[in-house]
Coordinates of C-alpha atoms in Angstrom, one line a residue:
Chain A
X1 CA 85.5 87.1 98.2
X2 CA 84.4 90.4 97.7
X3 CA 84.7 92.9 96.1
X4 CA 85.3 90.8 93.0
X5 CA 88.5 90.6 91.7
X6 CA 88.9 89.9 88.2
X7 CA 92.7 88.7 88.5
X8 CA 91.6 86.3 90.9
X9 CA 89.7 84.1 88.6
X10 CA 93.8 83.2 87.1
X11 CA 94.7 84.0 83.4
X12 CA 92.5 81.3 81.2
X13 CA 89.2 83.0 82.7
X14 CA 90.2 86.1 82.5
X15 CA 90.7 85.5 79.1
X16 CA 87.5 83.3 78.4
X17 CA 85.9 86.5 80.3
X18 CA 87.3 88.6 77.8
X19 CA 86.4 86.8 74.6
X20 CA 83.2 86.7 75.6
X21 CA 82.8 90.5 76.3
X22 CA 84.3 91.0 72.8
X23 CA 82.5 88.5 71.1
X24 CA 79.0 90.2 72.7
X25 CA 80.2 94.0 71.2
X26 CA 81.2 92.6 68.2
X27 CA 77.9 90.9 68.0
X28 CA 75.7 93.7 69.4
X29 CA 77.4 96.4 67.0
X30 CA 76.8 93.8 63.6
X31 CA 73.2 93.9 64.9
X32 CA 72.8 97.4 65.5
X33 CA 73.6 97.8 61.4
X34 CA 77.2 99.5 62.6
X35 CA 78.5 97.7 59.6
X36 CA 76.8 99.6 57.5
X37 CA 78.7 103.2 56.5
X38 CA 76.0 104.6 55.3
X39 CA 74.5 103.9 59.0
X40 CA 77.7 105.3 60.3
X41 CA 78.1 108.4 58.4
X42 CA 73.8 109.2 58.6
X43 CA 74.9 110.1 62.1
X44 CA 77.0 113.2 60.9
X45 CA 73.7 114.6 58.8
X46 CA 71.6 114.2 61.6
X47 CA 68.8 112.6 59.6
X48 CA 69.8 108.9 61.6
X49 CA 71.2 109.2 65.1
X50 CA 72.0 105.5 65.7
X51 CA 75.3 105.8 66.8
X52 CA 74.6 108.5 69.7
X53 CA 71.2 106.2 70.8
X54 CA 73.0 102.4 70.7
X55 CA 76.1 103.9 72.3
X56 CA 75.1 105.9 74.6
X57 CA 72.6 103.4 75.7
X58 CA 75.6 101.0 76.2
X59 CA 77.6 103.9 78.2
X60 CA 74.4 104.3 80.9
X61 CA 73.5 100.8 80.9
X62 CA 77.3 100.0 82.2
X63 CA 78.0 102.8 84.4
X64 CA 74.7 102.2 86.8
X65 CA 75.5 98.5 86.6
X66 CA 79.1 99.3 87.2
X67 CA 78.1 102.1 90.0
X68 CA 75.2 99.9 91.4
X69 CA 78.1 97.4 91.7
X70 CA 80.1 99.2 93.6
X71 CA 77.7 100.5 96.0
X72 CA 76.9 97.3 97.0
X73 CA 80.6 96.2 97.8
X74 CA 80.7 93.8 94.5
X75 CA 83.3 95.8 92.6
X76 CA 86.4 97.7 93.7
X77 CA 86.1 100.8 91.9
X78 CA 90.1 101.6 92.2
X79 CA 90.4 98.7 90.3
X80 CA 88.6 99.5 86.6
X81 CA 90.7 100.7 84.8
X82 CA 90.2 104.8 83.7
X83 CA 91.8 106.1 80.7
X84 CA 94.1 109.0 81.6
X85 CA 92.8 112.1 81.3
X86 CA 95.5 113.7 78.3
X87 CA 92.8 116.5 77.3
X88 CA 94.7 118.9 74.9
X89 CA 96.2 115.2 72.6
X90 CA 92.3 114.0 73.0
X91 CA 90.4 117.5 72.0
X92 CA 92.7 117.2 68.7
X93 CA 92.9 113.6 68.0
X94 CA 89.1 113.7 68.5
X95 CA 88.9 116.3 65.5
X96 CA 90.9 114.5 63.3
X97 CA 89.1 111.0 64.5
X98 CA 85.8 112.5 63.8
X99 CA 87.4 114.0 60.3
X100 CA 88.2 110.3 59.6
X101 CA 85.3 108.8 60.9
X102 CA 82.8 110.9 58.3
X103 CA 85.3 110.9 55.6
X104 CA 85.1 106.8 55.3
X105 CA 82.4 106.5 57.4
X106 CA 83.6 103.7 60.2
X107 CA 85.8 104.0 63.3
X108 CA 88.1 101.2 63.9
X109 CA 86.1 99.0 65.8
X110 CA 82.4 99.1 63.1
X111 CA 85.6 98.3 60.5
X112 CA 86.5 95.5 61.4
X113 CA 82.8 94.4 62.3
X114 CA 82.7 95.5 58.3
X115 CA 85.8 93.9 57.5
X116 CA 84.6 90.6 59.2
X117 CA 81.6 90.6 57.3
X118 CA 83.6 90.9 53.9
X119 CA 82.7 94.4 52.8
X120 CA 85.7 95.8 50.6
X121 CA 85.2 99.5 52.4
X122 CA 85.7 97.7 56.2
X123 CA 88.6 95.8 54.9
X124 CA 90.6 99.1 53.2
X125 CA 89.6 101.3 56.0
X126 CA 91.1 98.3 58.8
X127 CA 94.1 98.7 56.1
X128 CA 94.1 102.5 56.2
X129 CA 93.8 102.7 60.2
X130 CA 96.7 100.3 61.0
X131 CA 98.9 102.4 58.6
X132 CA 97.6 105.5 60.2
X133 CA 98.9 103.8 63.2
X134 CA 102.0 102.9 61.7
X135 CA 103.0 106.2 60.9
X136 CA 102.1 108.2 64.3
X137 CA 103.9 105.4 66.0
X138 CA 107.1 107.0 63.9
X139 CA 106.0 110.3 64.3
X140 CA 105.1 110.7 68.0
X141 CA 108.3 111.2 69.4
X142 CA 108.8 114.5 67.4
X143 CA 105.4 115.4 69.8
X144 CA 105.6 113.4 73.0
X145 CA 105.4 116.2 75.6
X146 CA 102.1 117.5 73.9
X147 CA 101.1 113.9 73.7
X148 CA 102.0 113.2 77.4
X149 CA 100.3 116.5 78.9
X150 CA 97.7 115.7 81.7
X151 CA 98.1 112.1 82.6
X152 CA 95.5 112.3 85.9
X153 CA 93.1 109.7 86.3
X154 CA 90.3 111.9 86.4
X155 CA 86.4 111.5 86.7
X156 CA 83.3 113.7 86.7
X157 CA 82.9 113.4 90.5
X158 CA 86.2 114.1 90.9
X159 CA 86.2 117.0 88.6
X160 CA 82.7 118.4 89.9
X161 CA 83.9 117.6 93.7
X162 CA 79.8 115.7 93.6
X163 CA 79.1 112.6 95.0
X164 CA 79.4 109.4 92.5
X165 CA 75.7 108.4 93.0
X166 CA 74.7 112.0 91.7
X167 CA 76.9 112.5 88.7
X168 CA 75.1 109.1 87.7
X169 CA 71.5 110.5 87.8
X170 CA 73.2 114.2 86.1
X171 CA 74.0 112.2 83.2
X172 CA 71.1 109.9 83.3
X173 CA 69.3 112.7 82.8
X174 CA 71.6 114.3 80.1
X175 CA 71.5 110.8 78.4
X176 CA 67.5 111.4 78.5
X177 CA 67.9 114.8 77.1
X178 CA 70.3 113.6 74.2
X179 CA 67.9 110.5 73.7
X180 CA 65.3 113.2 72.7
X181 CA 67.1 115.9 71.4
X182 CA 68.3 112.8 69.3
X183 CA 64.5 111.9 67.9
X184 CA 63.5 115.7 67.2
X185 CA 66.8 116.1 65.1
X186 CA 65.9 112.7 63.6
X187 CA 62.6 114.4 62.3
X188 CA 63.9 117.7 61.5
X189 CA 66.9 116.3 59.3
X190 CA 64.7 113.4 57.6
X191 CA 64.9 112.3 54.5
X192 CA 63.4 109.5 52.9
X193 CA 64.0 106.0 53.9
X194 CA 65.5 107.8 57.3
X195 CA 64.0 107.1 60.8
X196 CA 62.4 110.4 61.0
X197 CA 60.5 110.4 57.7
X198 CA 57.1 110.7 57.4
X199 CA 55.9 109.7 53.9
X200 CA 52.7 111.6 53.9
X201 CA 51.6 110.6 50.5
X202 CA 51.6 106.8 51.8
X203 CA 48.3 106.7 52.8
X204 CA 46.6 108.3 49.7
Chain B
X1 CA 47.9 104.7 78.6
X2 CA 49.9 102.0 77.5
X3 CA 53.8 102.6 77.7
X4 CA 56.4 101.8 74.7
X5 CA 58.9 99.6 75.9
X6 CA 61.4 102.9 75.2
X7 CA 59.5 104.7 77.9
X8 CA 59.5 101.7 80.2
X9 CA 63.5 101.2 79.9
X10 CA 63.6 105.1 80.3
X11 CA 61.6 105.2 83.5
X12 CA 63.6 102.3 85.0
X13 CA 67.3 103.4 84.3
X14 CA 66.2 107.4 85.6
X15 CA 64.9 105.8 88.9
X16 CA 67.5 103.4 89.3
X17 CA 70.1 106.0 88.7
X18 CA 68.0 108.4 91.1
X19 CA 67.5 105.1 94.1
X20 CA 71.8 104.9 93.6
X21 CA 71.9 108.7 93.8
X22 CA 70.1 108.6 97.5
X23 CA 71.9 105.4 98.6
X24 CA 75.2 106.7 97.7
X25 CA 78.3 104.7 97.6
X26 CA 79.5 103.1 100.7
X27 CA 81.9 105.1 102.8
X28 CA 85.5 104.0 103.7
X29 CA 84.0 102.9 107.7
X30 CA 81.0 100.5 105.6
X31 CA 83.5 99.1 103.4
X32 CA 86.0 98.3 106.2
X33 CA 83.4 96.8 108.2
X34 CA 82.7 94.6 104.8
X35 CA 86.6 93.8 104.5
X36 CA 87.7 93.3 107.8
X37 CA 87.7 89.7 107.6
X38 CA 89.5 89.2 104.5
X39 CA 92.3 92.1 105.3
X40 CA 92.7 90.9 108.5
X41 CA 94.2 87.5 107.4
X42 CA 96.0 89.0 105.0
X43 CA 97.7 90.7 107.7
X44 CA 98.2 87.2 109.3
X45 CA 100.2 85.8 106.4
X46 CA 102.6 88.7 106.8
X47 CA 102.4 89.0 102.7
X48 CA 101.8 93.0 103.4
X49 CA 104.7 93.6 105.5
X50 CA 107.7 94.8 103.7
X51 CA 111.7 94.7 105.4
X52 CA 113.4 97.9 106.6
X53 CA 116.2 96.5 103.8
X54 CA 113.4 96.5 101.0
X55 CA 112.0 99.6 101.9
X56 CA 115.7 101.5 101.8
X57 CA 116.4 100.1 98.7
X58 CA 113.0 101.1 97.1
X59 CA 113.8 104.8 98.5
X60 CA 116.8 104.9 96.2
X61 CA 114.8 103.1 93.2
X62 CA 114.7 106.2 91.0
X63 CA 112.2 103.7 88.9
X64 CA 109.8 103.1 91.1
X65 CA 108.0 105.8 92.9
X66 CA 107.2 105.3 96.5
X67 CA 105.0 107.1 99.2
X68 CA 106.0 106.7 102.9
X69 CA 102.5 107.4 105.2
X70 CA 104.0 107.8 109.1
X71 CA 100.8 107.4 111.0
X72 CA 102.5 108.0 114.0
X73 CA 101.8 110.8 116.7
X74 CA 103.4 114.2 116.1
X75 CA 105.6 114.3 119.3
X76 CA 106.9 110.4 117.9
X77 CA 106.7 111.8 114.0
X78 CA 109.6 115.0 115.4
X79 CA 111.8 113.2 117.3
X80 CA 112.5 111.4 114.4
X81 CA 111.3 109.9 110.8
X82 CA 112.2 108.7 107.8
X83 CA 113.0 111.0 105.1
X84 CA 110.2 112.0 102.6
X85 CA 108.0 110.9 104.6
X86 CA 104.2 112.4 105.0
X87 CA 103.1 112.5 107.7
X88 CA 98.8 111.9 108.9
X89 CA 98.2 110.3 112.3
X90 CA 95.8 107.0 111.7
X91 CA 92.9 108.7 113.8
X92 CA 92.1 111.3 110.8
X93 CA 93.7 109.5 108.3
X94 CA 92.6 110.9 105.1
X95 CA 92.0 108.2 102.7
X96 CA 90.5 110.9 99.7
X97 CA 94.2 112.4 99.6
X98 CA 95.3 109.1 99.4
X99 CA 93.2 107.7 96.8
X100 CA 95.2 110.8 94.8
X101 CA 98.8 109.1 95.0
X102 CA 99.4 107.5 92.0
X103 CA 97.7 104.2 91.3
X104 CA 101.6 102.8 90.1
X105 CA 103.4 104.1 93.4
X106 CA 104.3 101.9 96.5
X107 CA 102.7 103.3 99.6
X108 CA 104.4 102.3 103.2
X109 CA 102.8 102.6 105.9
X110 CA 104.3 102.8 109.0
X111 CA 104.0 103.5 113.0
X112 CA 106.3 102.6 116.2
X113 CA 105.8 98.9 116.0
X114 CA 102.8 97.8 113.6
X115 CA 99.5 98.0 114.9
X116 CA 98.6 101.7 114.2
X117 CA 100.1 101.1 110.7
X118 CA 97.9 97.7 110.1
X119 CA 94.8 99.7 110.7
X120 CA 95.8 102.5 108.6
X121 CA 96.6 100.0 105.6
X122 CA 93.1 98.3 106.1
X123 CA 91.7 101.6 105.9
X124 CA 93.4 102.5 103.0
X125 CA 92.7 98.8 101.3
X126 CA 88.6 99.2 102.2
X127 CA 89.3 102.8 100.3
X128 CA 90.1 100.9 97.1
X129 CA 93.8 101.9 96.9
X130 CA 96.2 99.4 95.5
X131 CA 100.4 98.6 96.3
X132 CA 100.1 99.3 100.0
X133 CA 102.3 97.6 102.6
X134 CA 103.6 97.8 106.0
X135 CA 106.8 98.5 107.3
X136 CA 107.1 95.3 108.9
X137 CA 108.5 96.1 112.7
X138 CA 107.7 99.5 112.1
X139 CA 110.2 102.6 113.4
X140 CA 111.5 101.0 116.4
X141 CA 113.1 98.0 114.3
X142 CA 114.1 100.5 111.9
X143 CA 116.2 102.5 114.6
X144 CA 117.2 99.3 115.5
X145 CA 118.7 98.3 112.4
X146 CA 120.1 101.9 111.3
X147 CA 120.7 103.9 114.3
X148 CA 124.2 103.0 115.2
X149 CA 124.9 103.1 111.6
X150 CA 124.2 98.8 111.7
X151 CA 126.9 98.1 114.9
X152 CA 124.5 95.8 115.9
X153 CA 124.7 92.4 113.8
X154 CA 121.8 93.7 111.5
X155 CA 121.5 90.0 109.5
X156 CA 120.7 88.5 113.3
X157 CA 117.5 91.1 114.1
X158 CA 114.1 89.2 113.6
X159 CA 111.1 91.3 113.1
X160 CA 108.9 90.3 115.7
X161 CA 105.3 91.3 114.8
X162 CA 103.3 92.6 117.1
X163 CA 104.0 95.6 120.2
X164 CA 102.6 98.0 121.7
X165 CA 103.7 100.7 119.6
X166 CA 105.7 103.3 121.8
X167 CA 109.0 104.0 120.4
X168 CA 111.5 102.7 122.3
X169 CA 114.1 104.7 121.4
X170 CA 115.1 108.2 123.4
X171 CA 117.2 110.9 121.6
X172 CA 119.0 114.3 123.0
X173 CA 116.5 116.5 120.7
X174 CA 113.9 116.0 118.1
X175 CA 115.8 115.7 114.8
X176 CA 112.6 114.5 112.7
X177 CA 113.7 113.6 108.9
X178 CA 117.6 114.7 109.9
X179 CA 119.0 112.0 111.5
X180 CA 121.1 109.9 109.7
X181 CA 119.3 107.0 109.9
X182 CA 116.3 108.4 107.9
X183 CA 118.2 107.8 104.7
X184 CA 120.7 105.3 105.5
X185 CA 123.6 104.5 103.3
X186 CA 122.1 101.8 100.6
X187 CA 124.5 99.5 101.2
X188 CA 123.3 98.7 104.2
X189 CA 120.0 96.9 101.7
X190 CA 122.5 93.7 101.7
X191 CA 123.3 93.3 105.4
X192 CA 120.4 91.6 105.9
X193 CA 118.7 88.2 104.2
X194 CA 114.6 89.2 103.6
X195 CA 112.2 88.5 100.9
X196 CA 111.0 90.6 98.5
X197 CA 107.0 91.4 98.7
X198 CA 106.6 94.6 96.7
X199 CA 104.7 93.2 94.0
X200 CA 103.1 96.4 91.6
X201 CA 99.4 95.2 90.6
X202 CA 97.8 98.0 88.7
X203 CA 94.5 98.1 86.7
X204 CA 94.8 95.8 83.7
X205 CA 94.4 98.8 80.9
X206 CA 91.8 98.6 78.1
X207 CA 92.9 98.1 74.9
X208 CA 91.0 101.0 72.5
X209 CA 87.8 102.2 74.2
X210 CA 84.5 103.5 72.6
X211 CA 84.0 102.2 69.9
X212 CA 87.3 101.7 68.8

């Protein structure tokens, strides 16, 4: 029975599994206020670091759940799935992501939790992204080798030759860091009506 | 002192990460120790054991990539094995250069008869890796079938599981991967009747990631 084995549970829960995983980001990321641009974009000027705090809380929250998992035999870590490692294609489609993402102030995902909840920006950016798509699914054969490069499944402990178990407390702690780093840009960067400001005449 | 509740989730996912950090993840002995029950009737329903004749026609499948893992001695490994194979006796199997191979690739094991190559294919199982099978009947049935370039009425050999895994066949000299019957000719795949078992299973990809 163990380690669990997703496939095992046969298509229809797999899928029911599924929905319910997306339904629950979909949900948490409306409730975080990820619908919101303005949220989205704060995170650029440093004056609201939401998006670093919610999503990195998600990322540590799952990896010592997923990691406490497997070091107690429940989960077959072979068997989750690890996005290639294609690091030259990444380094430049993160730039012209994060050009996009402060430009109209969403990434695919907080547009369509925009889109769903009938806000005209979600909806034209869901429109812009899937042409975007469109047009590097025409384009990327001119660049496929570049595109290709890399192609290792590849993770920190691999990459710092460090036990799993360790590379989890290293970025717990980094996650701690960021988490702070994160509050005293919050306060440096304020303005008013953002996290970090301090309306000293509110008292007077 | 009273503790914000941001503190309080703080101090509980540093310690938690710090208790896994001490604990460690289980090696590849705890996890077969864990397994061995379920792999070992596995084995029994024969599902992991693949026929010479799939195995020859998977080493000509230019689609598919395959890894052969002789887990044989050395003195067995030079007189004689297949071609391409690697070769890592089953005592110091090393299951972190497997876990390397591609997830996609087939990965035959394989040893005289099949008892040295069931334990190196639980091993390699209770390490995580996935597409691993058995050369059901191991090298001996292999010689048997492709030796005397198939004189023998190949279609009439059963594979009998089970042997005490000494190769039973002599030869003048060692010729390791040269003999003729490391790569047989591929037409030999359809001189015998056997069911396919290669079956890829791969980690169902994510679809986006992040936050999309």
């Amino acid at each position: 029975m163990l380690p669990l084995d997703i496939n095992a549970l046969g298509p229809l829960t797999t899928v029911l599994i599924t929905l319910g995983i997306g339904f629950g980001f979909g949900f948490a990321l409306e409730q975080a206020g990820f619908g919101d641009s303005r949220k989205l974009a704060a995170q650029f000027y440093l004056h609201e670091m939401r998006v670093l705090k919610v999503m990195f809380t998600g990322i540590i929250t799952a990896m010592l759940l997923t990691f406490w998992g497997v070091a107690l035999g429940w989960i077959n870590f072979e068997l989750i799935y690890v996005n290639p490692t294609h690091l030259g294609s990444g380094i430049l489609g993160g730039l012209i992501f994060g050009v996009g993402f402060i430009i109209g102030g969403y990434c695919p995902g907080t547009a369509l939790v925009a889109a769903i909840t009938l806000k005209m920006d979600g909806l034209v950016f869901v429109l812009g992204a899937l042409f975007g798509a469109f047009v590097f699914a025409e384009i990327v054969p001119g660049f496929r080798r570049f595109y290709d490069a890399g192609g290792d499944r590849l993770t920190l402990p691999d990459w710092l030759n460090l036990p799993a178990g360790v590379v989890v407390f290293l970025v717990m702690l980094m996650a701690m860091f960021m988490f702070w780093g994160a509050e005293k840009l919050e306060k440096a960067f304020a303005r008013p009506g953002s996290p970090g400001w301090v309306d000293e005449g509110a008292d007077s | 002192m009273t503790l914000g509740w941001k503190t309080i989730g703080a101090l509980i996912a540093v310690l938690g990460s710090l208790l896994l950090a001490v604990v460690g993840m289980p090696g590849n002995d705890a996890m077969l120790s864990r397994m061995d029950a379920d792999l070992s009737a596995e084995l029994i329903t024969r599902a992991p054991h693949v026929d010479p004749a799939e195995v020859l026609d998977l080493m000509y499948d230019d689609g598919q990539q395959i890894f052969m893992i002789d887990v044989r001695t050395e003195q067995d490994y030079n007189q004689f094995h297949l071609l391409d194979v690697r070769w890592q006796p089953v005592q110091s199997l090393d299951v972190a250069q497997c876990r390397k191979l591609p997830v996609g690739a087939v990965k035959i094991v394989m040893s005289n008869d099949e008892a040295a190559a069931e334990l190196a294919w639980k091993k390699m199982r209770a390490a995580g890796l996935l597409n691993v099978y058995v050369l059901a009947g191991g090298v001996n049935v292999w010689l048997d079938l492709y030796k005397e370039h198939c004189v023998i009425p190949v279609h009439q050999t059963p594979i009998t599981p089970g042997g005490d895994d000494v190769l039973r066949h002599t030869f003048e000299r060692a010729q390791g991967g040269h003999h003729h019957a490391s790569l047989p000719d591929r037409g030999h795949v359809g001189d015998r009747e056997f069911e396919r078992k290669v079956e890829l299973t791969r980690p169902s990809p994510a679809v986006g990631g992040g936050c999309g």
